């Protein structure tokens, strides 16, 4: 006899499956449609649509779960649950295909294989589910908890799976400053979702066990072994003394229970957090295909509604979908330097609030007009963001809180002229003097004294250089950073690179303006610089500042400026590789490298600086607990190099503490702001001043015996 | 309340001295091209004071500037914080004089504008730091005046002022119209909103010259003898001696010989 099974065996009125399915689809459809109505009121981003990139993002991040698995335990468990349900769903579709298309392909060897695979996929889902439930109830990671005062550090068998458990003591501090979180974290709804998933799986196995008990246990034991878990259930029930008739009698109601549970689960997706099953792919598809961390373009500065976001009504379609997609995983919160240091900003809470406002907008479109300030995020919170891109880098479903924060800033600054005093001073200086460093006593050419550095304006007719050294405001105007610029210029000269600088013709790249919310000023500066660079026909630029690097490389093309832009660590690594720079002096020291946000997360440059450090004879590199993509901001980004840090602990002190924990004698940086932050942070945390912060270029210059 | 705010464009007061030179004739200080040209710091405070008065009591704000060259672009940008209109007296002769001549020229421009309730100036310009124009302007216009005012309020038609003095401030009351010079302690110019920037870009700066009726020749009272940059010199002489005591004696003698002590 060919192994198979009768579909809808033992079921009367099987046709009821169709209206049930229709009801499920209707529920699902309505649940999504009522959300889509709110999304459609959102403005388009006007960004370019690169279908290839969109599809690739969809495949990698939604189907492939690339981000989800980055959290090892939770990611693996989620992957099991996800794979299990996808398998079961496809299996159920095959059953439907056989029944409705009348193609009896579930027979013979294939049927047995099918039975085994489905049985095991259900098992995977159960393991995943139990793992996730255990994480929520036993491990209780703080990022899933509603924050409260005096939370004690969690203890659990899964502790060692947490990547940052070394930093656990700070959690307490972070919790105390993160504000209340009524809607985030473990809500009854989440538990219900998990419970419903569990019941669907459990009832499925019971139904399977009952069917096996009634039809295979005695008659075809050689078939039953292909459903090992179902067989287990059947044997257990048989062990309780159930006979074949009882199996059959119980089978029918439980089958319907299982069908109802599964239908209810799917039909209610639109009302639960499980809606992310549909929204995560949608959100991945909608993600901007442009460079990272760029706020949406503003086409018309005369339109006050186009200046960032002041109300929910100003949010774009993508931001609205993002708000609904957020699963409150809390990974943004774990990685956010503002939340971590006790500032009044918690990106998870921001998204929870937006989700709440989105629900209000579903009920009442007029609710969209109320201001987002305070309702989504406080003014202090809006200014606490360092634009480090950790939230957008770690979100498993590609939600971008940072982008919303930038929009909120833009409305405050351009719409209302409201910004913190220290930010205003820096921004006005940028406007008036083309650099943010108020009161500097240096001119842009002061650092060149005594060095054979040429300015483009001094080159002879027809003479050209290989590369323009873009010094940046900080490298030219802040005493500490002058040393880096001098070291770099000496290295380039040593390697025989033909380079020149713009000198007084250089002006701020515009990064602080854009990140502090003044897009208009950013564009003025960008256009001015593009004009200057075009006049000199510049094609290749190197810079020691990751902020200039990012802007020149990724954010000038829309203004007509496309250049090959190198960070100085990339250029130096190439020169070392080519043998044009050969550091020979022993550097008998332990070095830890700090990844700058704008070099790392924004531009994926992780290897070049490490390569240069590895070339220093005798030096030993040690990594901080958080490095590369996981790197923790120095605290200076988003205009914070110029702003007062008023609440919580100082971010640079936290990072300096982490660096000191490695036992390193030198903290290597590749960003002028990081360097300033470490200079201060190491002094404050290290006490004895034995540990130094140095730029990679300074270390390489020392390795070559070049004297500043 | 209709207010006229006198504003001056100056070379960036924060620019390092190395970026300035004295012209060949030894008459003028010439800033390098890279030195930004900005609104004089105290004039910004005067403008903020005017904006706050207008916020509370309504009226108009007119910016008035005197310059030898075309600074209308700068003046138009200065409208971005919310002033209503701007008048530029662009005339090399009128602008070429000293503080007294400037006050005279501004006074004739203000008379030409007509009635106003209040004239505000910065307490002094960030380039010359003379502080003469405001009081001299009041003299020319025959109006009451107060200098170094840190706060202005209008109460029942009377101006109530806080005037900064060495160890605090004194409270004065003046009946408008009046001329005040404003200091910066309490007035930081507001940040321009996009709407105001856009509105300003639509406005046109009115330009007058000496040829316009009501503006007449002015005369300076200060004569500049010579303008020069002091030469920086550094020489080092080491005091040589066998003991610290002898070194101290030798140093003292050396200093006395040069008239330092």
Coordinates of N, CA and C in Angstrom, one line a residue, chain A residues 92-218:
Chain A
X92 N 1.0 23.4 4.6 CA -0.4 23.6 4.5 C -0.9 24.0 3.1
X93 N -0.1 24.8 2.5 CA -0.5 25.2 1.1 C -0.5 24.0 0.2
X94 N 0.5 23.0 0.5 CA 0.6 21.8 -0.4 C -0.6 21.0 -0.2
X95 N -1.0 20.9 1.1 CA -2.3 20.1 1.4 C -3.4 20.7 0.6
X96 N -3.5 22.1 0.7 CA -4.6 22.7 0.0 C -4.5 22.5 -1.5
X97 N -3.3 22.5 -2.0 CA -3.1 22.3 -3.5 C -3.6 20.9 -3.9
X98 N -3.2 19.9 -3.1 CA -3.7 18.5 -3.4 C -5.2 18.4 -3.3
X99 N -5.8 19.0 -2.3 CA -7.2 18.9 -2.1 C -8.0 19.7 -3.2
X100 N -7.6 20.9 -3.4 CA -8.4 21.8 -4.3 C -8.0 21.6 -5.8
X101 N -6.8 21.2 -6.1 CA -6.4 21.0 -7.5 C -6.6 19.5 -7.9
X102 N -6.9 18.7 -6.9 CA -7.1 17.3 -7.1 C -5.9 16.6 -7.7
X103 N -4.7 17.1 -7.2 CA -3.4 16.4 -7.7 C -2.9 15.6 -6.5
X104 N -3.0 14.3 -6.5 CA -2.6 13.5 -5.4 C -1.1 13.3 -5.4
X105 N -0.3 14.4 -5.1 CA 1.1 14.2 -5.1 C 1.7 13.8 -3.7
X106 N 0.8 14.0 -2.7 CA 1.3 13.7 -1.3 C 1.1 12.2 -1.1
X107 N 2.0 11.4 -1.7 CA 1.8 9.9 -1.6 C 3.2 9.3 -1.8
X108 N 3.3 8.1 -1.3 CA 4.6 7.4 -1.4 C 5.7 7.9 -0.7
X109 N 6.9 7.8 -1.2 CA 8.1 8.2 -0.6 C 8.0 9.7 -0.3
X110 N 7.5 10.5 -1.3 CA 7.4 11.9 -1.1 C 6.6 12.3 0.1
X111 N 5.5 11.6 0.3 CA 4.6 11.8 1.4 C 5.3 11.6 2.7
X112 N 6.1 10.5 2.8 CA 6.8 10.3 4.1 C 7.9 11.4 4.3
X113 N 8.5 11.8 3.3 CA 9.5 12.8 3.4 C 8.8 14.1 3.9
X114 N 7.7 14.4 3.3 CA 6.9 15.6 3.6 C 6.5 15.6 5.1
X115 N 6.0 14.4 5.5 CA 5.6 14.2 6.9 C 6.8 14.5 7.8
X116 N 7.9 14.0 7.5 CA 9.1 14.2 8.4 C 9.5 15.7 8.5
X117 N 9.6 16.3 7.3 CA 10.0 17.7 7.2 C 9.0 18.6 8.0
X118 N 7.8 18.4 7.8 CA 6.8 19.2 8.5 C 6.8 19.0 10.0
X119 N 6.9 17.7 10.3 CA 7.0 17.4 11.7 C 8.2 18.0 12.4
X120 N 9.3 18.0 11.7 CA 10.5 18.6 12.3 C 10.4 20.2 12.4
X121 N 9.8 20.8 11.3 CA 9.7 22.2 11.3 C 8.8 22.7 12.4
X122 N 7.8 21.9 12.7 CA 6.9 22.3 13.9 C 7.8 22.2 15.1
X123 N 8.7 21.2 15.2 CA 9.6 21.1 16.3 C 10.5 22.3 16.5
X124 N 11.0 22.8 15.3 CA 11.9 23.9 15.3 C 11.1 25.1 15.9
X125 N 9.9 25.3 15.4 CA 9.1 26.4 15.9 C 8.9 26.3 17.4
X126 N 8.7 25.1 17.9 CA 8.4 25.0 19.3 C 9.7 25.4 20.1
X127 N 10.8 24.9 19.6 CA 12.1 25.2 20.3 C 12.3 26.7 20.3
X128 N 12.1 27.4 19.2 CA 12.2 28.8 19.1 C 11.3 29.5 20.0
X129 N 10.1 29.1 20.1 CA 9.1 29.7 20.9 C 9.4 29.6 22.4
X130 N 9.8 28.4 22.8 CA 10.2 28.2 24.2 C 11.4 29.0 24.5
X131 N 12.4 29.1 23.6 CA 13.6 29.9 23.8 C 13.2 31.4 24.0
X132 N 12.3 31.9 23.2 CA 11.9 33.3 23.3 C 11.1 33.5 24.5
X133 N 10.2 32.6 24.9 CA 9.5 32.7 26.1 C 10.4 32.7 27.3
X134 N 11.4 31.9 27.3 CA 12.3 31.8 28.4 C 13.1 33.1 28.5
X135 N 13.4 33.7 27.3 CA 14.2 34.9 27.4 C 13.3 36.0 28.0
X136 N 12.1 36.0 27.7 CA 11.2 37.1 28.2 C 10.9 36.9 29.7
X137 N 10.7 35.6 30.1 CA 10.3 35.4 31.5 C 11.4 35.1 32.4
X138 N 12.5 34.5 31.9 CA 13.6 34.1 32.8 C 14.8 35.1 32.7
X139 N 15.2 35.3 31.5 CA 16.4 36.2 31.4 C 16.0 37.6 31.6
X140 N 14.9 38.0 31.1 CA 14.3 39.4 31.2 C 15.4 40.4 30.8
X141 N 15.8 40.4 29.6 CA 16.8 41.5 29.2 C 16.2 42.9 29.4
X142 N 17.0 43.8 29.9 CA 16.4 45.1 30.3 C 15.8 45.8 29.1
X143 N 16.3 45.5 27.9 CA 15.7 46.3 26.8 C 14.3 45.8 26.4
X144 N 13.9 44.7 27.1 CA 12.5 44.3 26.9 C 11.6 44.6 28.1
X145 N 12.2 45.2 29.1 CA 11.5 45.5 30.3 C 11.0 47.0 30.2
X146 N 9.8 47.2 30.8 CA 9.4 48.6 31.0 C 10.4 49.2 32.0
X147 N 11.2 50.2 31.6 CA 12.2 50.7 32.5 C 11.6 51.3 33.8
X148 N 12.3 51.0 34.9 CA 11.8 51.6 36.2 C 13.0 51.9 37.1
X149 N 12.8 52.6 38.1 CA 13.9 53.0 39.0 C 14.4 51.7 39.7
X150 N 15.7 51.7 39.9 CA 16.3 50.7 40.8 C 16.1 49.2 40.3
X151 N 16.1 49.1 39.0 CA 16.0 47.7 38.5 C 17.3 47.0 38.8
X152 N 17.1 45.8 39.3 CA 18.4 45.0 39.6 C 18.8 44.3 38.4
X153 N 20.2 44.2 38.3 CA 20.7 43.6 37.1 C 20.1 42.1 36.9
X154 N 19.7 41.8 35.8 CA 19.1 40.5 35.6 C 20.1 39.3 35.7
X155 N 19.7 38.2 36.2 CA 20.6 37.0 36.3 C 19.9 35.9 35.6
X156 N 20.6 35.2 34.8 CA 19.9 34.1 34.1 C 21.0 33.2 33.4
X157 N 20.6 32.0 33.1 CA 21.5 31.1 32.4 C 21.9 31.6 31.1
X158 N 21.2 32.5 30.5 CA 21.5 33.0 29.2 C 22.4 34.3 29.2
X159 N 22.8 34.6 30.4 CA 23.6 35.9 30.6 C 24.8 35.9 29.6
X160 N 25.5 34.8 29.6 CA 26.7 34.8 28.8 C 26.4 35.1 27.3
X161 N 25.2 34.9 26.9 CA 24.9 35.1 25.5 C 24.7 36.6 25.2
X162 N 24.7 37.4 26.2 CA 24.6 38.9 26.0 C 25.9 39.4 25.6
X163 N 26.0 40.1 24.4 CA 27.3 40.6 24.0 C 27.9 41.6 24.9
X164 N 27.2 42.3 25.6 CA 27.8 43.4 26.4 C 27.7 43.2 27.9
X165 N 27.7 41.9 28.3 CA 27.4 41.7 29.7 C 28.5 42.3 30.6
X166 N 29.7 42.6 30.0 CA 30.7 43.3 30.8 C 30.2 44.7 31.3
X167 N 29.3 45.2 30.5 CA 28.9 46.6 30.8 C 27.6 46.6 31.6
X168 N 27.2 45.5 32.1 CA 26.0 45.3 32.8 C 25.8 46.4 33.9
X169 N 26.8 46.7 34.7 CA 26.6 47.7 35.8 C 26.0 49.0 35.3
X170 N 26.2 49.4 34.0 CA 25.7 50.6 33.6 C 24.2 50.5 33.3
X171 N 23.7 49.3 33.1 CA 22.3 49.2 32.8 C 21.5 49.9 33.8
X172 N 21.9 49.7 35.0 CA 21.1 50.3 36.1 C 21.0 51.8 35.9
X173 N 22.1 52.4 35.6 CA 22.1 53.8 35.4 C 21.3 54.2 34.2
X174 N 21.4 53.4 33.2 CA 20.6 53.7 32.0 C 19.1 53.6 32.3
X175 N 18.8 52.6 33.0 CA 17.4 52.4 33.3 C 16.8 53.6 34.0
X176 N 17.6 54.1 34.9 CA 17.0 55.2 35.8 C 16.8 56.5 35.0
X177 N 17.5 56.6 33.9 CA 17.3 57.9 33.1 C 16.4 57.8 31.9
X178 N 16.0 56.6 31.6 CA 15.3 56.4 30.3 C 13.9 56.7 30.3
X179 N 13.3 57.1 31.4 CA 11.9 57.5 31.4 C 11.0 56.3 31.4
X180 N 9.7 56.6 31.6 CA 8.8 55.6 31.7 C 8.5 55.0 30.4
X181 N 8.0 53.8 30.3 CA 7.9 53.1 29.1 C 6.6 52.3 29.1
X182 N 5.4 52.9 29.1 CA 4.2 52.2 29.3 C 3.9 51.2 28.2
X183 N 4.2 51.5 27.0 CA 3.7 50.6 25.9 C 4.8 49.7 25.4
X184 N 6.1 50.0 25.7 CA 7.2 49.1 25.2 C 7.3 47.9 26.1
X185 N 8.2 47.0 25.6 CA 8.5 45.9 26.5 C 7.5 44.8 26.6
X186 N 7.5 44.1 27.7 CA 6.6 42.9 27.8 C 5.2 43.4 28.1
X187 N 4.4 43.4 27.1 CA 3.0 43.8 27.3 C 2.2 42.5 27.3
X188 N 1.0 42.6 27.8 CA 0.1 41.4 27.8 C -0.1 41.0 26.4
X189 N -0.2 41.9 25.4 CA -0.4 41.6 24.0 C 0.7 40.7 23.5
X190 N 2.0 40.9 23.9 CA 3.1 40.1 23.4 C 3.0 38.7 24.0
X191 N 2.6 38.6 25.2 CA 2.5 37.3 25.8 C 1.4 36.5 25.1
X192 N 0.3 37.2 24.8 CA -0.8 36.6 24.1 C -0.4 36.1 22.7
X193 N 0.4 36.9 22.0 CA 0.9 36.5 20.7 C 1.7 35.2 20.8
X194 N 2.6 35.2 21.8 CA 3.4 34.0 22.0 C 2.5 32.8 22.3
X195 N 1.6 33.1 23.2 CA 0.7 32.0 23.7 C -0.1 31.4 22.5
X196 N -0.6 32.3 21.7 CA -1.4 31.9 20.5 C -0.6 31.0 19.6
X197 N 0.7 31.5 19.3 CA 1.6 30.7 18.5 C 1.8 29.4 19.1
X198 N 2.0 29.3 20.4 CA 2.3 28.1 21.1 C 1.1 27.1 21.0
X199 N -0.1 27.7 21.2 CA -1.3 26.9 21.1 C -1.6 26.3 19.8
X200 N -1.3 27.1 18.7 CA -1.4 26.6 17.4 C -0.5 25.4 17.2
X201 N 0.7 25.5 17.6 CA 1.7 24.4 17.5 C 1.3 23.2 18.3
X202 N 0.9 23.4 19.5 CA 0.5 22.4 20.4 C -0.7 21.6 19.9
X203 N -1.7 22.4 19.6 CA -2.9 21.7 19.1 C -2.6 21.0 17.8
X204 N -1.7 21.5 17.0 CA -1.3 20.8 15.8 C -0.7 19.4 16.1
X205 N 0.1 19.4 17.0 CA 0.8 18.1 17.4 C -0.3 17.1 18.0
X206 N -1.2 17.7 18.8 CA -2.2 16.8 19.4 C -3.1 16.2 18.3
X207 N -3.5 17.0 17.4 CA -4.3 16.6 16.2 C -3.5 15.5 15.5
X208 N -2.2 15.8 15.2 CA -1.4 14.8 14.5 C -1.3 13.5 15.3
X209 N -1.1 13.6 16.6 CA -1.0 12.4 17.4 C -2.3 11.6 17.4
X210 N -3.4 12.3 17.5 CA -4.7 11.6 17.5 C -4.9 10.9 16.2
X211 N -4.5 11.6 15.1 CA -4.7 11.0 13.8 C -3.9 9.8 13.7
X212 N -2.6 9.9 14.1 CA -1.7 8.7 14.0 C -2.2 7.6 14.9
X213 N -2.7 8.0 16.1 CA -3.3 7.0 17.0 C -4.4 6.2 16.4
X214 N -5.2 6.9 15.6 CA -6.4 6.3 15.0 C -6.1 5.6 13.7
X215 N -5.1 6.0 13.0 CA -5.0 5.4 11.6 C -3.6 4.7 11.4
X216 N -2.6 5.1 12.1 CA -1.3 4.5 11.8 C -0.6 3.7 12.9
X217 N -0.9 4.1 14.1 CA -0.1 3.5 15.2 C -0.2 2.0 15.1
X218 N -1.3 1.4 14.9 CA -1.4 0.0 14.8 C -1.3 -0.5 13.4

